[in-house]
Every structure is written in C-alpha cells, then in structure tokens.
Coordinates of C-alpha atoms and ligand atoms in Angstrom, one line a residue:
M1 CA -18.3 -1.5 7.4
L2 CA -19.9 2.0 6.9
I3 CA -18.8 2.9 10.4
S4 CA -15.3 2.0 9.7
L5 CA -15.4 4.0 6.4
I6 CA -16.7 7.0 8.3
H7 CA -14.0 6.5 10.9
H8 CA -11.4 6.7 8.0
A9 CA -13.0 10.0 7.0
R10 CA -12.5 11.7 10.4
P11 CA -9.3 13.6 9.5
G12 CA -11.3 15.4 6.7
R13 CA -14.3 16.3 8.8
G14 CA -13.7 20.1 8.7
P15 CA -13.7 20.5 4.9
L16 CA -16.4 17.8 4.6
L17 CA -18.8 19.9 6.7
A18 CA -17.9 22.9 4.5
S19 CA -18.6 20.7 1.4
V20 CA -22.0 19.7 2.8
A21 CA -22.9 23.3 3.6
A22 CA -22.0 24.3 0.1
G23 CA -24.0 21.3 -1.3
V24 CA -27.1 22.3 0.7
G25 CA -26.6 25.8 -0.6
V26 CA -26.7 24.5 -4.2
S27 CA -30.0 22.6 -3.5
A28 CA -31.4 25.8 -1.9
C29 CA -30.4 27.7 -5.1
Y30 CA -32.3 25.2 -7.3
V31 CA -35.5 25.6 -5.1
A32 CA -35.1 29.4 -5.0
Q33 CA -34.6 29.4 -8.8
S34 CA -37.8 27.4 -9.3
L35 CA -39.7 29.7 -7.0
L36 CA -38.4 32.8 -8.8
L37 CA -39.4 31.4 -12.2
T38 CA -42.9 30.6 -10.8
L39 CA -43.0 34.2 -9.5
A40 CA -42.0 35.4 -13.0
V41 CA -44.9 33.4 -14.5
A42 CA -47.3 34.7 -11.9
R43 CA -46.2 38.4 -12.6
G44 CA -46.5 37.7 -16.3
L45 CA -50.0 36.4 -15.9
R46 CA -50.9 39.6 -14.1
E47 CA -49.2 41.6 -16.9
D48 CA -46.6 42.9 -14.4
L49 CA -43.7 42.9 -16.9
T50 CA -41.2 44.7 -14.6
G51 CA -41.9 42.2 -11.8
A52 CA -41.5 39.3 -14.2
V53 CA -38.1 40.7 -15.5
W54 CA -36.9 41.2 -11.9
A55 CA -37.8 37.6 -11.0
C56 CA -36.0 36.3 -14.1
C57 CA -32.9 38.4 -13.2
G58 CA -33.0 37.0 -9.7
A59 CA -33.1 33.5 -11.1
L60 CA -30.1 34.3 -13.4
A61 CA -28.2 35.7 -10.4
L62 CA -28.8 32.5 -8.6
V63 CA -27.1 30.6 -11.5
A64 CA -23.9 32.6 -10.7
V65 CA -24.3 32.0 -6.9
R66 CA -24.8 28.3 -7.6
A67 CA -21.7 28.1 -9.8
L68 CA -19.7 29.6 -6.9
L69 CA -21.2 27.2 -4.4
I70 CA -20.5 24.2 -6.7
W71 CA -16.9 25.3 -6.9
A72 CA -16.6 25.7 -3.1
R73 CA -18.2 22.3 -2.7
E74 CA -15.8 20.6 -5.0
V75 CA -12.7 22.3 -3.5
A76 CA -13.8 21.4 0.0
A77 CA -14.5 17.8 -1.0
A78 CA -11.2 17.4 -2.7
R79 CA -9.4 18.8 0.3
A80 CA -11.3 16.4 2.6
A81 CA -10.4 13.5 0.4
E82 CA -6.7 14.5 0.3
R83 CA -6.5 14.8 4.1
V84 CA -8.2 11.4 4.5
K85 CA -5.9 9.7 1.9
T86 CA -2.7 11.2 3.3
D87 CA -3.7 10.1 6.8
L88 CA -4.6 6.6 5.7
R89 CA -1.5 6.1 3.5
L90 CA 0.7 7.2 6.5
R91 CA -1.1 4.8 8.8
L92 CA -0.9 1.9 6.3
Y93 CA 2.8 2.6 5.6
R94 CA 3.7 2.8 9.3
H95 CA 1.8 -0.4 9.9
L96 CA 3.5 -2.1 7.1
L97 CA 6.8 -1.1 8.7
T98 CA 5.8 -2.8 11.9
L99 CA 4.7 -5.9 10.1
G100 CA 8.2 -6.2 8.6
P101 CA 9.3 -7.9 5.4
A102 CA 7.8 -11.3 6.5
H103 CA 4.3 -9.9 5.8
V104 CA 5.1 -8.8 2.3
T105 CA 6.7 -12.2 1.7
R106 CA 3.6 -14.0 2.7
Q107 CA 1.3 -11.7 0.7
R108 CA 1.6 -11.1 -3.0
T109 CA 3.5 -7.7 -3.4
G110 CA 1.1 -6.6 -6.2
A111 CA -1.9 -7.2 -3.9
V112 CA -0.3 -5.1 -1.1
L113 CA 0.5 -2.4 -3.6
T114 CA -3.1 -2.4 -4.8
T115 CA -4.3 -1.9 -1.3
L116 CA -1.9 1.0 -0.8
Q117 CA -2.8 2.6 -4.0
D118 CA -6.2 1.7 -5.5
S119 CA -8.0 1.0 -2.2
V120 CA -6.9 4.3 -0.8
E121 CA -7.9 6.0 -4.1
A122 CA -11.4 4.3 -3.8
L123 CA -11.9 6.0 -0.5
D124 CA -11.3 9.3 -2.3
R125 CA -14.6 9.0 -4.1
F126 CA -16.3 7.8 -1.0
V127 CA -15.2 10.8 1.0
S128 CA -15.4 13.5 -1.7
I129 CA -18.6 12.3 -3.4
F130 CA -20.7 9.8 -1.5
L131 CA -20.4 11.0 2.1
P132 CA -21.3 14.7 1.5
Q133 CA -24.0 13.6 -1.1
V134 CA -25.8 11.5 1.5
L135 CA -26.2 14.5 3.8
V136 CA -27.0 16.9 1.0
S137 CA -29.6 14.5 -0.5
V138 CA -31.3 14.0 2.8
L139 CA -31.3 17.7 3.8
G140 CA -32.0 18.9 0.3
G141 CA -34.8 16.3 -0.3
L142 CA -36.5 17.2 3.0
G143 CA -36.2 20.9 2.2
I144 CA -37.8 20.6 -1.2
V145 CA -40.6 18.4 0.0
A146 CA -41.3 20.9 2.8
V147 CA -41.6 23.7 0.3
L148 CA -43.9 21.6 -1.9
A149 CA -46.0 20.8 1.2
L150 CA -46.6 24.5 1.7
I151 CA -47.9 24.8 -1.9
D152 CA -49.7 21.4 -2.2
P153 CA -49.6 18.8 0.6
P154 CA -51.0 15.9 -1.4
V155 CA -48.4 16.4 -4.2
A156 CA -45.7 16.7 -1.5
L157 CA -46.8 13.3 0.0
L158 CA -46.8 11.7 -3.4
V159 CA -43.4 13.0 -4.3
A160 CA -42.0 12.0 -0.9
V161 CA -43.3 8.4 -1.3
T162 CA -41.9 8.0 -4.8
A163 CA -38.6 9.5 -3.9
V164 CA -38.2 7.0 -1.0
L165 CA -39.1 4.1 -3.4
A166 CA -36.6 5.3 -5.9
A167 CA -33.9 5.6 -3.2
A168 CA -34.8 2.1 -1.9
V169 CA -33.9 0.4 -5.3
P170 CA -30.1 0.6 -4.9
R171 CA -30.5 -0.6 -1.3
L172 CA -32.5 -3.7 -2.4
L173 CA -29.7 -4.5 -4.9
R174 CA -26.9 -3.7 -2.5
H175 CA -26.0 -7.3 -1.5
R176 CA -25.7 -8.4 -5.1
M177 CA -23.8 -5.2 -5.9
R178 CA -21.4 -5.7 -3.0
Q179 CA -20.7 -9.3 -4.0
M180 CA -20.0 -8.2 -7.6
L181 CA -17.8 -5.4 -6.4
M182 CA -15.8 -7.8 -4.2
D183 CA -15.3 -10.0 -7.2
F184 CA -14.3 -7.0 -9.2
M185 CA -11.7 -5.8 -6.6
R186 CA -10.4 -9.3 -6.0
G187 CA -9.9 -9.7 -9.8
W188 CA -8.2 -6.4 -10.0
R189 CA -5.8 -7.2 -7.1
G190 CA -5.0 -10.6 -8.7
L191 CA -4.4 -9.0 -12.1
S192 CA -2.1 -6.3 -10.6
A193 CA -0.1 -9.0 -8.8
D194 CA 0.2 -11.0 -12.0
Y195 CA 1.3 -8.0 -13.9
L196 CA 3.9 -7.2 -11.3
D197 CA 5.2 -10.8 -11.5
A198 CA 5.3 -10.5 -15.3
V199 CA 7.2 -7.2 -15.2
Q200 CA 9.7 -8.3 -12.6
G201 CA 10.2 -11.8 -13.9
P202 CA 10.7 -11.9 -17.7
P203 CA 14.4 -12.7 -17.9
A204 CA 14.0 -15.6 -15.5
L205 CA 10.8 -16.8 -17.2
K206 CA 12.4 -16.6 -20.6
A207 CA 15.3 -18.6 -19.4
V208 CA 13.1 -21.5 -18.6
G209 CA 10.8 -20.9 -21.6
A210 CA 7.9 -20.2 -19.3
D211 CA 6.9 -16.8 -20.7
G212 CA 4.3 -18.4 -23.0
H213 CA 2.6 -20.1 -20.1
F214 CA 2.7 -16.9 -18.0
G215 CA 1.2 -15.0 -20.9
T216 CA -1.8 -17.4 -21.0
R217 CA -2.2 -17.0 -17.2
L218 CA -2.1 -13.3 -17.5
S219 CA -4.7 -13.3 -20.3
R220 CA -6.9 -15.6 -18.2
S221 CA -6.9 -13.3 -15.2
A222 CA -7.4 -10.2 -17.5
W223 CA -10.5 -12.1 -19.0
D224 CA -11.8 -12.9 -15.6
F225 CA -11.4 -9.3 -14.5
Y226 CA -13.2 -8.1 -17.7
R227 CA -16.2 -10.4 -17.0
S228 CA -16.5 -9.3 -13.3
S229 CA -16.3 -5.6 -14.3
L230 CA -18.9 -6.1 -16.9
R231 CA -21.3 -7.8 -14.4
F232 CA -20.7 -4.9 -12.0
T233 CA -21.4 -2.3 -14.7
Q234 CA -24.6 -4.2 -15.7
I235 CA -26.1 -4.2 -12.2
G236 CA -25.2 -0.5 -11.8
T237 CA -27.0 0.3 -15.0
I238 CA -30.1 -1.7 -14.0
S239 CA -30.3 0.1 -10.6
A240 CA -29.8 3.5 -12.3
G241 CA -32.5 2.6 -14.8
F242 CA -35.0 1.8 -11.9
V243 CA -34.2 5.1 -10.2
G244 CA -34.7 7.0 -13.4
F245 CA -38.0 5.2 -13.9
F246 CA -39.3 6.1 -10.4
A247 CA -38.1 9.7 -10.8
A248 CA -40.0 10.1 -14.1
L249 CA -43.0 8.3 -12.8
G250 CA -43.0 10.5 -9.6
T251 CA -42.7 13.7 -11.6
A252 CA -45.5 12.7 -14.0
A253 CA -47.8 11.6 -11.2
A254 CA -47.1 14.8 -9.2
V255 CA -47.9 17.0 -12.3
G256 CA -50.9 14.9 -13.1
L257 CA -52.3 15.2 -9.6
A258 CA -51.6 19.0 -9.6
A259 CA -53.4 19.3 -13.0
W260 CA -56.4 17.3 -11.7
Q261 CA -56.6 19.7 -8.7
Y262 CA -56.4 22.6 -11.1
A263 CA -59.2 21.2 -13.2
S264 CA -61.3 20.8 -10.0
G265 CA -60.5 24.4 -9.1
D266 CA -58.4 23.5 -6.0
L267 CA -55.1 24.8 -7.4
S268 CA -54.1 28.0 -9.2
V269 CA -52.1 27.8 -12.5
T270 CA -49.1 29.4 -10.8
A271 CA -49.2 26.6 -8.2
V272 CA -49.3 24.0 -10.9
F273 CA -46.2 25.6 -12.5
A274 CA -44.5 25.6 -9.1
V275 CA -45.3 21.9 -8.7
L276 CA -44.0 21.1 -12.2
L277 CA -40.6 22.8 -11.4
L278 CA -40.3 21.6 -7.8
S279 CA -41.3 18.0 -8.3
R280 CA -38.5 17.7 -10.9
E281 CA -36.1 19.2 -8.3
A282 CA -37.3 16.9 -5.6
F283 CA -35.9 13.9 -7.5
R284 CA -32.5 15.5 -8.1
P285 CA -31.2 14.5 -4.6
V286 CA -32.2 10.9 -5.3
T287 CA -30.6 10.7 -8.8
E288 CA -27.5 12.4 -7.5
L289 CA -27.3 10.0 -4.6
M290 CA -27.7 7.1 -7.0
A291 CA -24.7 8.4 -9.0
A292 CA -22.7 8.8 -5.7
F293 CA -23.9 5.4 -4.5
H294 CA -21.5 3.6 -6.9
A295 CA -18.6 5.7 -5.5
G296 CA -19.7 4.6 -2.0
Q297 CA -20.0 0.9 -3.0
A298 CA -16.6 0.8 -4.5
A299 CA -15.2 1.9 -1.2
L300 CA -16.6 -1.2 0.6
P301 CA -14.2 -3.8 -0.7
A302 CA -11.4 -1.2 -0.5
D303 CA -12.3 -0.7 3.1
E304 CA -12.2 -4.5 3.6
A305 CA -8.7 -4.7 2.1
I306 CA -7.5 -1.7 4.2
R307 CA -8.9 -3.2 7.4
E308 CA -7.3 -6.6 6.6
L309 CA -4.0 -4.9 6.2
L310 CA -4.4 -2.8 9.4
A311 CA -5.5 -5.8 11.4
A312 CA -2.5 -7.9 10.4
K313 CA -0.3 -8.6 13.4
P314 CA 3.5 -8.2 13.2
V315 CA 5.4 -11.5 12.9
V316 CA 7.7 -10.3 15.7
P317 CA 6.3 -8.3 18.6
D318 CA 8.2 -5.0 19.2
T319 CA 7.7 -4.9 22.9
G320 CA 11.3 -4.9 24.2
T321 CA 12.6 -1.9 26.2
T322 CA 16.1 -3.0 27.4
P323 CA 18.7 -0.9 25.8
P324 CA 21.6 -2.7 24.1
A325 CA 24.4 -3.6 26.6
R326 CA 27.1 -1.6 24.8
T327 CA 26.1 0.8 22.0
G328 CA 28.7 1.4 19.3
A329 CA 31.0 -1.4 20.3
P330 CA 31.0 -4.6 18.2
P331 CA 28.7 -7.1 20.0
R332 CA 29.2 -10.7 21.0
V333 CA 26.2 -12.5 19.5
T334 CA 25.1 -15.9 20.6
F335 CA 22.5 -18.3 19.2
D336 CA 21.6 -20.6 22.1
D337 CA 19.9 -23.8 21.0
V338 CA 17.8 -22.0 18.4
T339 CA 15.0 -23.7 16.5
Y340 CA 12.9 -22.0 13.9
T341 CA 10.1 -23.4 11.8
Y342 CA 8.5 -21.4 9.0
P343 CA 4.7 -21.0 9.3
G344 CA 2.9 -24.0 7.8
Q345 CA 6.1 -26.1 7.5
G346 CA 6.5 -29.4 9.3
Q347 CA 10.3 -29.4 9.4
P348 CA 12.3 -26.7 11.2
A349 CA 14.6 -24.6 8.9
V350 CA 17.0 -24.2 11.7
D351 CA 17.2 -26.9 14.3
R352 CA 18.8 -26.5 17.8
V353 CA 21.6 -24.3 16.5
T354 CA 24.2 -23.0 19.0
I355 CA 26.8 -20.6 17.5
T356 CA 28.8 -17.7 18.9
L357 CA 29.8 -14.7 16.8
E358 CA 32.7 -13.4 18.9
A359 CA 33.0 -9.6 19.0
S360 CA 35.1 -8.1 16.2
T361 CA 35.5 -11.4 14.4
T362 CA 34.1 -12.8 11.1
T363 CA 32.0 -15.9 11.3
A364 CA 31.1 -17.6 8.0
V365 CA 28.2 -20.0 7.7
V366 CA 28.4 -22.5 4.8
G367 CA 26.3 -25.4 3.8
P368 CA 24.3 -26.8 0.9
S369 CA 21.4 -25.0 -0.6
G370 CA 18.4 -25.0 1.8
A371 CA 20.6 -25.7 4.8
G372 CA 19.2 -22.7 6.7
K373 CA 22.0 -20.1 6.2
S374 CA 19.7 -17.2 5.2
T375 CA 17.3 -18.2 7.9
L376 CA 20.0 -17.5 10.5
A377 CA 20.5 -14.0 9.0
R378 CA 16.7 -13.4 9.1
L379 CA 16.6 -14.5 12.8
L380 CA 19.5 -12.2 13.6
L381 CA 17.7 -9.3 11.9
R382 CA 14.6 -10.3 13.8
F383 CA 12.4 -10.7 10.7
A384 CA 11.3 -13.7 12.7
D385 CA 11.9 -15.0 16.3
P386 CA 12.9 -18.5 17.3
D387 CA 10.0 -20.9 17.9
P388 CA 8.5 -20.2 21.4
G389 CA 10.5 -21.9 24.1
N390 CA 13.1 -23.0 21.6
G391 CA 16.2 -21.1 22.2
R392 CA 17.3 -17.5 22.2
I393 CA 19.6 -15.1 20.3
S394 CA 21.4 -12.5 22.4
A395 CA 23.8 -9.6 21.9
D396 CA 26.2 -9.1 24.8
G397 CA 23.9 -11.2 27.0
V398 CA 20.7 -9.3 26.2
D399 CA 18.0 -11.3 24.5
L400 CA 17.1 -9.6 21.1
R401 CA 13.4 -9.9 22.1
H402 CA 14.1 -7.7 25.1
M403 CA 15.4 -4.8 22.9
S404 CA 13.2 -2.6 20.7
L405 CA 13.4 -3.4 17.0
A406 CA 14.6 0.2 16.3
D407 CA 17.4 -0.1 18.8
W408 CA 18.5 -3.4 17.4
H409 CA 18.3 -2.4 13.8
T410 CA 20.4 0.7 14.2
R411 CA 23.2 -1.7 15.3
I412 CA 23.1 -3.9 12.1
A413 CA 24.1 -3.2 8.5
V414 CA 23.4 -5.7 5.8
V415 CA 25.4 -5.9 2.6
S416 CA 23.9 -8.4 0.1
Q417 CA 24.8 -8.8 -3.5
E418 CA 21.3 -8.0 -4.5
V419 CA 21.7 -4.3 -3.8
F420 CA 18.6 -2.2 -3.4
L421 CA 19.0 1.2 -5.1
F422 CA 16.0 3.4 -5.1
H423 CA 15.2 6.1 -7.7
G424 CA 17.2 9.1 -6.5
T425 CA 20.7 10.6 -6.5
V426 CA 23.9 8.7 -5.7
H427 CA 24.1 11.0 -2.6
D428 CA 20.7 10.0 -1.4
N429 CA 21.3 6.3 -2.0
I430 CA 24.4 6.4 0.1
A431 CA 22.8 8.5 2.8
F432 CA 19.9 6.1 3.0
G433 CA 19.2 5.5 6.7
R434 CA 21.4 8.4 7.9
A435 CA 19.5 11.5 7.1
D436 CA 21.9 13.7 9.1
A437 CA 25.0 12.8 7.0
G438 CA 26.6 15.7 5.2
P439 CA 28.3 15.7 1.8
Q440 CA 31.8 15.2 3.4
D441 CA 30.6 12.2 5.4
I442 CA 29.2 10.7 2.2
E443 CA 32.3 11.3 0.2
K444 CA 34.5 9.8 3.0
A445 CA 32.4 6.7 2.9
A446 CA 32.4 6.5 -0.9
R447 CA 36.2 6.9 -0.9
A448 CA 36.7 4.1 1.7
A449 CA 34.4 1.9 -0.4
H450 CA 36.4 2.6 -3.6
A451 CA 33.3 4.2 -5.1
H452 CA 34.4 7.9 -5.3
D453 CA 36.2 7.6 -8.6
F454 CA 33.4 6.0 -10.5
I455 CA 30.9 8.3 -8.9
T456 CA 32.8 11.5 -10.0
A457 CA 33.0 10.1 -13.5
L458 CA 29.2 9.9 -13.7
P459 CA 27.4 12.7 -15.6
D460 CA 26.4 14.6 -12.5
G461 CA 28.7 13.0 -9.9
Y462 CA 27.0 12.5 -6.6
D463 CA 23.9 14.2 -8.0
T464 CA 23.4 11.6 -10.8
V465 CA 20.0 10.0 -10.6
I466 CA 20.3 6.2 -10.3
G467 CA 18.1 3.2 -9.4
E468 CA 14.8 2.3 -10.9
R469 CA 14.3 4.5 -14.0
G470 CA 17.7 6.1 -13.4
L471 CA 21.2 5.4 -14.7
R472 CA 22.2 1.7 -14.7
L473 CA 25.3 0.7 -12.7
S474 CA 27.3 -2.4 -13.0
G475 CA 27.0 -5.1 -10.3
G476 CA 30.4 -4.2 -8.8
Q477 CA 29.5 -0.5 -8.7
R478 CA 26.2 -1.2 -7.0
Q479 CA 28.0 -3.4 -4.5
R480 CA 30.5 -0.6 -3.7
L481 CA 27.6 1.8 -3.2
A482 CA 26.1 -0.7 -0.7
I483 CA 29.4 -0.9 1.1
A484 CA 29.6 2.9 1.2
R485 CA 26.1 2.9 2.7
A486 CA 27.1 0.4 5.3
L487 CA 30.3 2.3 6.2
L488 CA 28.3 5.5 6.6
A489 CA 25.7 3.7 8.8
D490 CA 28.7 2.6 10.9
A491 CA 26.8 -0.3 12.5
P492 CA 28.9 -2.5 14.8
L493 CA 27.3 -5.7 13.5
L494 CA 27.5 -6.6 9.8
I495 CA 25.7 -9.3 7.8
L496 CA 27.3 -10.1 4.5
D497 CA 24.9 -12.1 2.3
E498 CA 26.8 -13.4 -0.7
A499 CA 24.5 -14.5 -3.5
T500 CA 25.6 -17.3 -5.8
S501 CA 25.2 -15.4 -9.0
S502 CA 27.8 -12.7 -8.4
V503 CA 31.1 -14.6 -8.9
D504 CA 32.5 -11.8 -11.1
I505 CA 31.6 -9.1 -8.6
A506 CA 33.3 -10.9 -5.7
A507 CA 36.4 -11.2 -7.8
E508 CA 36.6 -7.5 -8.4
R509 CA 39.6 -6.3 -6.4
A510 CA 38.0 -3.0 -5.5
V511 CA 35.0 -4.8 -4.0
V512 CA 37.2 -7.2 -2.0
D513 CA 39.3 -4.3 -0.6
A514 CA 36.1 -2.3 0.2
L515 CA 34.6 -5.3 2.0
D516 CA 37.8 -5.9 4.0
R517 CA 37.7 -2.3 5.1
L518 CA 34.1 -2.6 6.1
R519 CA 34.7 -5.8 8.1
E520 CA 37.5 -4.1 10.2
G521 CA 36.5 -3.7 13.9
R522 CA 33.0 -5.2 13.4
T523 CA 31.3 -8.4 14.3
V524 CA 30.5 -10.0 11.0
L525 CA 28.3 -12.9 9.9
V526 CA 29.0 -14.0 6.4
I527 CA 26.3 -16.1 4.7
A528 CA 28.4 -17.9 2.2
H529 CA 26.6 -19.5 -0.6
R530 CA 30.1 -20.2 -2.2
L531 CA 33.1 -21.5 -0.4
S532 CA 35.8 -19.4 -2.1
T533 CA 35.2 -16.3 0.1
V534 CA 35.2 -17.9 3.5
A535 CA 38.9 -18.9 3.8
D536 CA 39.8 -15.7 5.7
A537 CA 36.9 -16.0 8.2
D538 CA 38.0 -16.4 11.8
H539 CA 35.4 -19.0 12.4
L540 CA 33.4 -21.3 10.2
V541 CA 30.1 -23.0 10.8
V542 CA 28.9 -25.8 8.5
L543 CA 25.1 -26.2 8.4
T544 CA 23.3 -29.2 7.0
D545 CA 19.6 -29.7 7.2
G546 CA 19.3 -26.8 9.6
R547 CA 21.8 -28.3 12.1
V548 CA 25.4 -27.4 12.9
A549 CA 27.5 -30.2 11.4
E550 CA 30.8 -28.7 12.5
A551 CA 32.3 -25.4 13.7
A552 CA 35.9 -24.3 14.0
P553 CA 38.4 -22.0 12.2
P554 CA 38.5 -22.9 8.5
D555 CA 42.1 -24.4 8.5
Q556 CA 41.2 -26.7 11.4
L557 CA 38.0 -27.9 9.6
L558 CA 39.9 -28.6 6.4
A559 CA 42.5 -30.6 8.4
Q560 CA 39.7 -32.6 10.1
G561 CA 38.6 -33.9 6.8
G562 CA 34.9 -33.6 7.8
A563 CA 31.8 -32.1 6.2
Y564 CA 33.6 -28.8 5.2
A565 CA 36.5 -30.6 3.7
R566 CA 34.1 -32.7 1.6
L567 CA 32.2 -29.6 0.5
V568 CA 35.5 -28.0 -0.6
A569 CA 36.6 -31.2 -2.4
R570 CA 33.2 -31.4 -4.2
Q571 CA 33.4 -27.8 -5.3
R572 CA 36.9 -28.3 -6.6
E573 CA 35.8 -31.3 -8.5
G574 CA 32.9 -29.3 -10.0
A575 CA 35.4 -26.5 -11.0
T576 CA 37.8 -28.9 -12.8
R577 CA 35.1 -30.8 -14.7
Ligands
ATP601 N1 9.6 -18.0 3.5 C1 9.7 -19.3 3.6 N2 8.7 -20.1 3.9 C2 8.8 -21.4 4.1 N3 9.9 -22.1 4.0 C3 11.0 -21.4 3.7 C4 11.0 -20.0 3.6 N4 12.3 -19.5 3.3 C5 13.0 -20.6 3.4 N5 12.3 -21.7 3.6 C6 12.8 -23.1 3.8 O1 13.7 -23.1 4.9 C7 14.8 -23.9 4.6 C8 16.1 -23.1 4.8 O2 16.1 -22.1 3.8 P1 17.3 -21.0 3.7 O3 16.9 -20.0 2.7 O4 17.6 -20.5 5.0 O5 18.5 -21.9 3.1 P2 19.9 -21.4 2.6 O6 20.9 -22.3 3.2 O7 20.1 -20.0 2.8 O8 19.8 -21.8 1.0 P3 20.5 -21.1 -0.2 O9 22.0 -21.2 -0.1 O10 19.9 -21.8 -1.4 O11 20.1 -19.6 -0.2 C9 14.6 -24.5 3.2 O12 14.1 -25.8 3.3 C10 13.6 -23.5 2.6 O13 12.8 -24.2 1.6

C-alpha cells in the first residue's frame, strides 16, 4: 500500500526532494544552534564575554536561516502535493470517462465524489507532510545521534534506543489505527452519499412523505460517523501520549546519565549542557514524525479507494479500430437478435430484439413502463453491449464494438427532456462538445432551435450564467437549448428520449418546431414514454417485456388492431376518465 502511495507521489518528486533538503537544513540549524549555545556557555565559564556574545549572535542568525528554510520546505511541499493531486485527479477523471455512466450508476455518486475530492485531498497531507518528514526524521535523527556520539557515546546510545522505542509505538498500534481509519473513511463516504441523496431528492421525498424517514437515516449515519471519528481520535491521542512519554523519559535519562558522568569526573559541565540541549533535539524528529504519522495513516484508506476506482474495468471495452462506414451521412442502424441482461438480473431487459432504423427516418419505440425502451437507447449509445454471443448492433454494416467509442459517440446526439445544463454561460452550454464553434455558429443553432429570442432577452444574452447556481430556465427553454446543442453537434444519428413528466414542454409549439427541424435529414430513434408524439414517426416498434410485439408504420399498426392499437385505446380511456 505504501508503495502504491509512493507511486502516486512520483510526479512531485522534484519539489519533494527540495522539501527534504530544506527539512534536513532545518534539523541542522537546530543542532548548530544547540552547539553555539553550548559554546556561549563554555566561553562564559571562561569569562570570554566577546566569544559568548558572538556565539549567541550566531545562534540568533540561525533562527533567521531556519525561518527561511522552513518557508522553502513548506513551499516545496505544497508544490509537490499540488502536482501529485493534479496528476491523480486527471488520471481518475480520464479513467471515469472510460468507465462510462454505467459505473457511476452502479456506485453511489456521493461515494465516487468523495474518492475524487476527499481521498485525493488526503494524499495532499501524505505527500506534503508525511513523506518528506520520514526522510527528514531518519536523516535528522541519525545526524543528531552522531553529533551526540562525538560528545558522549553512552548518552548517544541511550538516546538512540529510546528514540527507536518511541518511534515503534505508532507502528505497534498501526493495525488498530488502520482499521479505525478505514471505518472512519467508510463512514465519511456513506455520509457524503446520504447527504447528496438528501440534497438531490427532497421534492420527490416530500411528495411521498419520506423526508422524515430520510432524516432519521441521515442522523443515524452522522452518529455512526461521529463515533468512528471519536475512536480514531482516541487511538491517535493514546499513541501521541506514549511517544511524548518515551521522549521525556529519554531526555531525563540522558541528562541523568550525563550528570552522573559529570559527578564521577568523566564529563565537563559544557558537555553536560550540550547533552541537555542535544538530547531534547534528538527526540524532535520522532515527535514530528508522530504528528506526520496521522497524515500518513489517513492516506491509506484514501489510497484504497483510489486504487479501487483505478482498478475498475470499463463495462464496454473500447478496443474497436474500424472507422465508421460513412462519416457525416445518416447511418442505417440494425439491432440483430439483440439480448441484454443487466448485471445481477435473471431476466433479460431486452430479449432477441431485431429492429432496423432506416437511414434518415424516424423510428419510435413504445411500450409499457419497464418494457426495455431506454435499454435500447443505452445499447445504441454503447453504455452496455449485448450479452456475449447474443446479437449485434451495427451502423451501415459495421458492428458498434468494432468502432472506437469516440468515433461512435461523435456520430450521436441525445436530446432528453431531462436537460443537463452545467454552471456556465448560455454560449458555453450550447457549445458543449464542440469547442471549435464560433459565436456565429452558436447563434445559428440557437435561431434554428427557436432559442435566440429568449436568450437575447436574458440579462446578459449569450453570456448569461445558467445551470446549477445560475439563472433558472423553464423546461421548454432548457429543451430548446438542448436542441440547439444537438443542432450544433450536427450528429447524423439522434436519440430523442421523451420523459413522461414533460407533457407541457412537448406541447410547446416552439419545441415541436425545433425538434422537427432537428430530425430533418437524420436517423432518429424516439424513445416514447407517451404515445401522443409518435404518430408522425416513419416506423413504430412496440416492445413488451423486452420483446418486439409488433413493428410497422403507425397507421398500419393502428389498423391492425394489435398491441399498439390497444395501448392507444387504453391511453384514450385514461384521458377521458
Ligand atoms: N440499471 C439497471 N439495473 C438493473 N435493471 C435495470 C436497470 N435499468 C433498467 N433495469 C430493468 O430493465 C428493464 C427495462 O428497463 P427500461 O428502463 O429499459 O424500461 P423502459 O421501457 O424504458 O421503462 P420506462 O418507460 O418506465 O422508462 C426493467 O425491468 C428495469 O427494471
């Protein structure tokens, strides 16, 4: 685990070495200061006042040098930590992208966020405090003992043994500490995830009267977290107490031994004074290491979470290299005998489905809730692949698995009624995914999506900040921005996912017009959760229990009086009741 942590720290090794060098310099200053003060005492005893004053001035000058070195050590350590965190965040983010949305769906979003934020932050203290401190403590400790050995070898031996004993205490308690830290971090991740659910869910929870129950659950996880953090703090205090005890015991024993040697005439008074100052300094590396030890321990569960995330395998392998058959042109997409089962589910969500989305036509998929409509869209987006050996999806004859994900995704745009707007300007939200688009391209897309007029009426027009923490837009306005975004992306294949809740939005003339314009000249798959919007589709597929019940143009299906006709009749009945 430590090796993996040191591996994470590699991008910061330059500034880390600088920080260690400065840290060793700080320790050297302490030793030199003690020696200069001893010299001052020796000169004073010989009534050499000038010599004593010079030695004191030297000790004072060292205080200034030490302050400079501490500053350099902190700056270098912070720089190292920043480099390490930036590198790690980038690696984690890139890896999350390759894992795709399926990973985040399986994990709790709050827990993934905690790994990205808190676990990476925990490495900050490991890199900036613990790692340099280990080297500084070992080098500094050895240096001080070596100087002590020149003055009084028995005292040096005594100090070395007690310092090693003091340093061993945290190591003896480390398994217990690690276990408590794991509990602490697990509790923290759970609490973060619960809070995220609580923040994102209140209206839905209130609607079913579940907010009270949720509040109890939240307070229970907060209480669990409090207890685990208390246990961790307690064990930290116990171990710090033991280190402090050994340090005090070591210093007292060293001074006692030196005093005894003085009494028996084996040591001068100046040497006793040097022992007094240096033996105290000899325990500084241990106590500093102890303080840093906590920072190092906190990184262990963080490292585990990071490694877990980095080790997660993508749900779909991105190994295809075949280029799309015809870039730019609307593709002909076929689902050939496709079966897909969600992990851990017994029944397939989509069962031996064969459908063709003819180029430049609109195919709508309808069916009762849970029939597998959204799953078809997910398979088309390659958020998942058909069960092995159970069918294939191809575009113009090329199996989607043979193309790279990036190639395939640039050919698809999705417009769903749950529009994702991030915190940023209207301009940036439309340009999302097309970084090279200029203001004219963006305005053209917005005009075609009937969004230009409402955008120019906003306080700062295209520069108005919207999305999370920004200006709130109506459902229809958000929808038109999504359409502008899709128009700008100009992908030849379009997935329209119509959520049940947005009847009013779909009824907005401007949205209907904009959608019609978007559909022109593209291959379109409409996931229709309602039937009212599918009458103008070229082709209609009725899914029930993951299977194709019937497929034909809508008029033909209505005339046949089959599953589709029954669905329409049922919906009409529902509307008149
Ligand atoms: N992430 C998932 N893990 C496990 N099972 C899932 C998952 N998502 C959907 N399912 C199951 O797969 C089946 C098909 O779901 P799907 O969302 O495709 O239906 P749908 O027709 O789009 O429904 P709706 O109209 O209600 O959105 C359902 O039985 C559903 O419970």
